[in-house]
Amino acid sequence: MIHTVKIDDKTRNGKKILNELRHYRSGVEFENPAVTGVVLEGYLTSEEFRVESMKDLEEVCRKHGLL
């Protein structure tokens, strides 16, 4: 059985757990979206973020008569 666990690595306990898990060579696998390139649901790529930000900025400027 495979379990998906979320660990906050900013906390002391989270860091301790991650350090211990790294000692095990088999049976433990880390998935890092930055390494795998798989963008999680609800997240934007940098290009998508830029496009959406420009749309939002243009909308606000038009609403306030700046464009």
Coordinates of N, CA, C and O in Angstrom, one line a residue:
M1 N 0.8 -1.2 0.0 CA 0.0 0.0 0.0 C 0.9 1.2 0.0 O 1.9 1.3 0.7
I2 N 0.5 2.2 -0.7 CA 1.3 3.5 -0.8 C 0.5 4.6 -0.1 O -0.7 4.7 -0.3
H3 N 1.2 5.4 0.7 CA 0.5 6.4 1.5 C 1.1 7.8 1.0 O 2.3 7.9 0.8
T4 N 0.2 8.7 0.8 CA 0.7 10.1 0.4 C 0.6 10.9 1.7 O -0.5 11.0 2.3
V5 N 1.7 11.5 2.1 CA 1.8 12.3 3.3 C 2.3 13.7 3.0 O 3.2 13.9 2.2
K6 N 1.7 14.7 3.6 CA 2.2 16.1 3.5 C 3.0 16.4 4.7 O 2.5 16.3 5.8
I7 N 4.2 16.8 4.5 CA 5.1 17.2 5.7 C 5.6 18.6 5.5 O 6.1 18.9 4.4
D8 N 5.4 19.4 6.5 CA 5.8 20.8 6.4 C 7.3 20.8 6.8 O 7.7 20.7 8.0
D9 N 8.2 21.0 5.8 CA 9.6 21.0 6.1 C 10.1 22.3 6.7 O 11.3 22.4 6.9
K10 N 9.2 23.2 7.0 CA 9.7 24.4 7.7 C 9.6 24.3 9.2 O 10.2 25.1 9.9
T11 N 9.0 23.2 9.7 CA 8.9 23.0 11.1 C 10.0 22.0 11.6 O 10.6 21.3 10.8
R12 N 10.3 22.1 12.9 CA 11.4 21.2 13.4 C 11.0 19.7 13.3 O 11.9 18.9 12.8
N13 N 9.8 19.4 13.6 CA 9.4 18.0 13.4 C 9.4 17.5 12.0 O 9.8 16.4 11.7
G14 N 9.0 18.4 11.1 CA 9.0 18.0 9.7 C 10.4 17.8 9.2 O 10.6 16.8 8.4
K15 N 11.3 18.6 9.6 CA 12.7 18.4 9.2 C 13.3 17.1 9.7 O 14.0 16.4 9.0
K16 N 12.9 16.8 11.0 CA 13.4 15.5 11.6 C 12.9 14.3 10.8 O 13.6 13.4 10.5
I17 N 11.6 14.4 10.5 CA 11.0 13.2 9.8 C 11.6 13.1 8.4 O 12.0 12.0 8.0
L18 N 11.8 14.2 7.7 CA 12.4 14.1 6.3 C 13.9 13.5 6.4 O 14.3 12.7 5.6
N19 N 14.6 14.0 7.4 CA 16.0 13.5 7.6 C 16.0 12.0 7.8 O 16.8 11.3 7.3
E20 N 15.1 11.5 8.6 CA 15.0 10.1 8.9 C 14.6 9.3 7.7 O 15.2 8.3 7.4
L21 N 13.6 9.8 6.9 CA 13.2 9.1 5.8 C 14.2 9.0 4.7 O 14.3 8.0 3.9
R22 N 15.1 10.0 4.6 CA 16.2 10.0 3.6 C 17.2 8.9 3.8 O 17.9 8.5 2.9
H23 N 17.2 8.3 5.0 CA 18.2 7.2 5.3 C 17.7 5.9 4.7 O 18.6 5.0 4.5
Y24 N 16.5 5.8 4.3 CA 15.9 4.5 3.7 C 16.1 4.6 2.2 O 15.6 5.5 1.6
R25 N 16.8 3.6 1.7 CA 17.0 3.5 0.2 C 15.9 3.0 -0.5 O 15.6 3.4 -1.7
S26 N 15.2 2.0 0.0 CA 14.0 1.4 -0.7 C 12.8 1.6 0.1 O 12.8 1.7 1.4
G27 N 11.7 1.7 -0.6 CA 10.4 1.9 0.1 C 10.0 3.3 0.3 O 8.8 3.6 0.7
V28 N 10.9 4.3 0.1 CA 10.5 5.7 0.3 C 10.9 6.4 -1.0 O 12.0 6.3 -1.5
E29 N 10.0 7.2 -1.5 CA 10.2 7.9 -2.8 C 9.7 9.3 -2.6 O 8.6 9.5 -2.1
F30 N 10.5 10.3 -2.9 CA 10.1 11.7 -2.8 C 9.7 12.2 -4.2 O 10.4 12.0 -5.2
E31 N 8.5 12.9 -4.2 CA 8.1 13.5 -5.5 C 8.2 15.0 -5.3 O 7.6 15.6 -4.4
N32 N 9.0 15.7 -6.1 CA 9.2 17.1 -6.0 C 8.7 17.7 -7.3 O 9.4 17.4 -8.4
P33 N 7.7 18.5 -7.3 CA 7.2 19.1 -8.6 C 8.2 19.9 -9.3 O 8.2 20.0 -10.5
A34 N 9.2 20.5 -8.6 CA 10.2 21.3 -9.2 C 11.1 20.4 -10.0 O 11.7 20.9 -11.1
V35 N 11.3 19.2 -9.6 CA 12.2 18.3 -10.3 C 11.5 17.5 -11.4 O 12.0 17.4 -12.5
T36 N 10.3 17.1 -11.1 CA 9.6 16.2 -12.1 C 9.0 17.1 -13.2 O 8.7 16.6 -14.3
G37 N 8.7 18.4 -12.9 CA 8.1 19.2 -14.0 C 6.6 19.1 -14.1 O 6.0 19.7 -14.9
V38 N 6.0 18.3 -13.2 CA 4.6 18.1 -13.2 C 4.0 19.2 -12.3 O 4.2 19.3 -11.1
V39 N 3.1 20.0 -12.9 CA 2.5 21.1 -12.2 C 1.2 20.6 -11.5 O 0.4 20.0 -12.2
L40 N 1.1 20.8 -10.2 CA 0.0 20.4 -9.5 C -1.3 21.1 -9.9 O -1.2 22.3 -10.4
E41 N -2.5 20.5 -9.7 CA -3.7 21.1 -10.0 C -3.9 22.4 -9.2 O -3.7 22.4 -8.0
G42 N -4.3 23.4 -9.9 CA -4.5 24.7 -9.2 C -3.3 25.6 -9.3 O -3.4 26.8 -8.9
Y43 N -2.2 25.1 -9.7 CA -1.0 26.0 -9.8 C -0.8 26.4 -11.2 O -1.3 25.8 -12.2
L44 N -0.1 27.6 -11.4 CA 0.1 28.1 -12.8 C 1.6 28.0 -13.0 O 2.5 28.2 -12.1
T45 N 2.0 27.9 -14.3 CA 3.4 28.0 -14.7 C 3.7 29.5 -14.7 O 2.8 30.3 -14.6
S46 N 5.0 29.8 -14.8 CA 5.4 31.2 -14.7 C 4.8 32.0 -15.9 O 4.4 33.2 -15.8
E47 N 4.7 31.4 -17.1 CA 4.1 32.0 -18.2 C 2.6 32.3 -18.1 O 2.1 33.3 -18.4
E48 N 1.9 31.3 -17.6 CA 0.5 31.4 -17.3 C 0.2 32.5 -16.3 O -0.7 33.3 -16.4
F49 N 1.1 32.6 -15.2 CA 0.9 33.6 -14.2 C 1.1 35.0 -14.8 O 0.4 35.9 -14.5
R50 N 2.1 35.1 -15.7 CA 2.4 36.4 -16.3 C 1.2 36.9 -17.1 O 0.8 38.0 -17.0
V51 N 0.7 36.0 -17.9 CA -0.5 36.3 -18.8 C -1.7 36.7 -18.0 O -2.3 37.7 -18.2
E52 N -2.0 35.9 -16.9 CA -3.1 36.2 -16.1 C -2.9 37.5 -15.3 O -3.9 38.3 -15.2
S53 N -1.7 37.8 -14.9 CA -1.4 39.0 -14.1 C -1.6 40.2 -15.1 O -2.2 41.2 -14.6
M54 N -1.2 40.1 -16.3 CA -1.4 41.2 -17.2 C -2.8 41.5 -17.5 O -3.3 42.6 -17.6
K55 N -3.6 40.4 -17.7 CA -5.1 40.5 -17.9 C -5.7 41.3 -16.7 O -6.5 42.2 -16.9
D56 N -5.3 40.8 -15.5 CA -5.9 41.5 -14.3 C -5.5 42.9 -14.2 O -6.3 43.8 -13.8
L57 N -4.3 43.2 -14.5 CA -3.8 44.6 -14.4 C -4.5 45.5 -15.4 O -4.9 46.6 -15.1
E58 N -4.7 45.0 -16.6 CA -5.4 45.7 -17.7 C -6.8 46.0 -17.3 O -7.3 47.1 -17.4
E59 N -7.5 45.0 -16.7 CA -8.9 45.1 -16.2 C -9.0 46.2 -15.2 O -9.9 47.0 -15.2
V60 N -8.1 46.2 -14.2 CA -8.1 47.2 -13.1 C -7.9 48.6 -13.7 O -8.6 49.6 -13.3
C61 N -6.9 48.7 -14.6 CA -6.6 50.0 -15.2 C -7.8 50.5 -16.0 O -8.1 51.7 -15.9
R62 N -8.4 49.7 -16.7 CA -9.6 50.1 -17.5 C -10.8 50.5 -16.6 O -11.5 51.5 -16.8
K63 N -10.9 49.8 -15.5 CA -12.0 50.1 -14.5 C -11.8 51.4 -13.9 O -12.8 52.2 -13.7
H64 N -10.6 51.8 -13.7 CA -10.3 53.1 -13.0 C -9.9 54.2 -14.0 O -9.4 55.3 -13.6
G65 N -10.1 54.0 -15.3 CA -9.9 55.0 -16.3 C -8.5 55.3 -16.6 O -8.2 56.4 -17.1
L66 N -7.6 54.4 -16.3 CA -6.2 54.6 -16.6 C -5.8 54.2 -18.0 O -4.7 54.6 -18.4
L67 N -6.6 53.5 -18.7 CA -6.3 53.1 -20.1 C -7.4 53.6 -21.0 O -8.5 53.7 -20.7

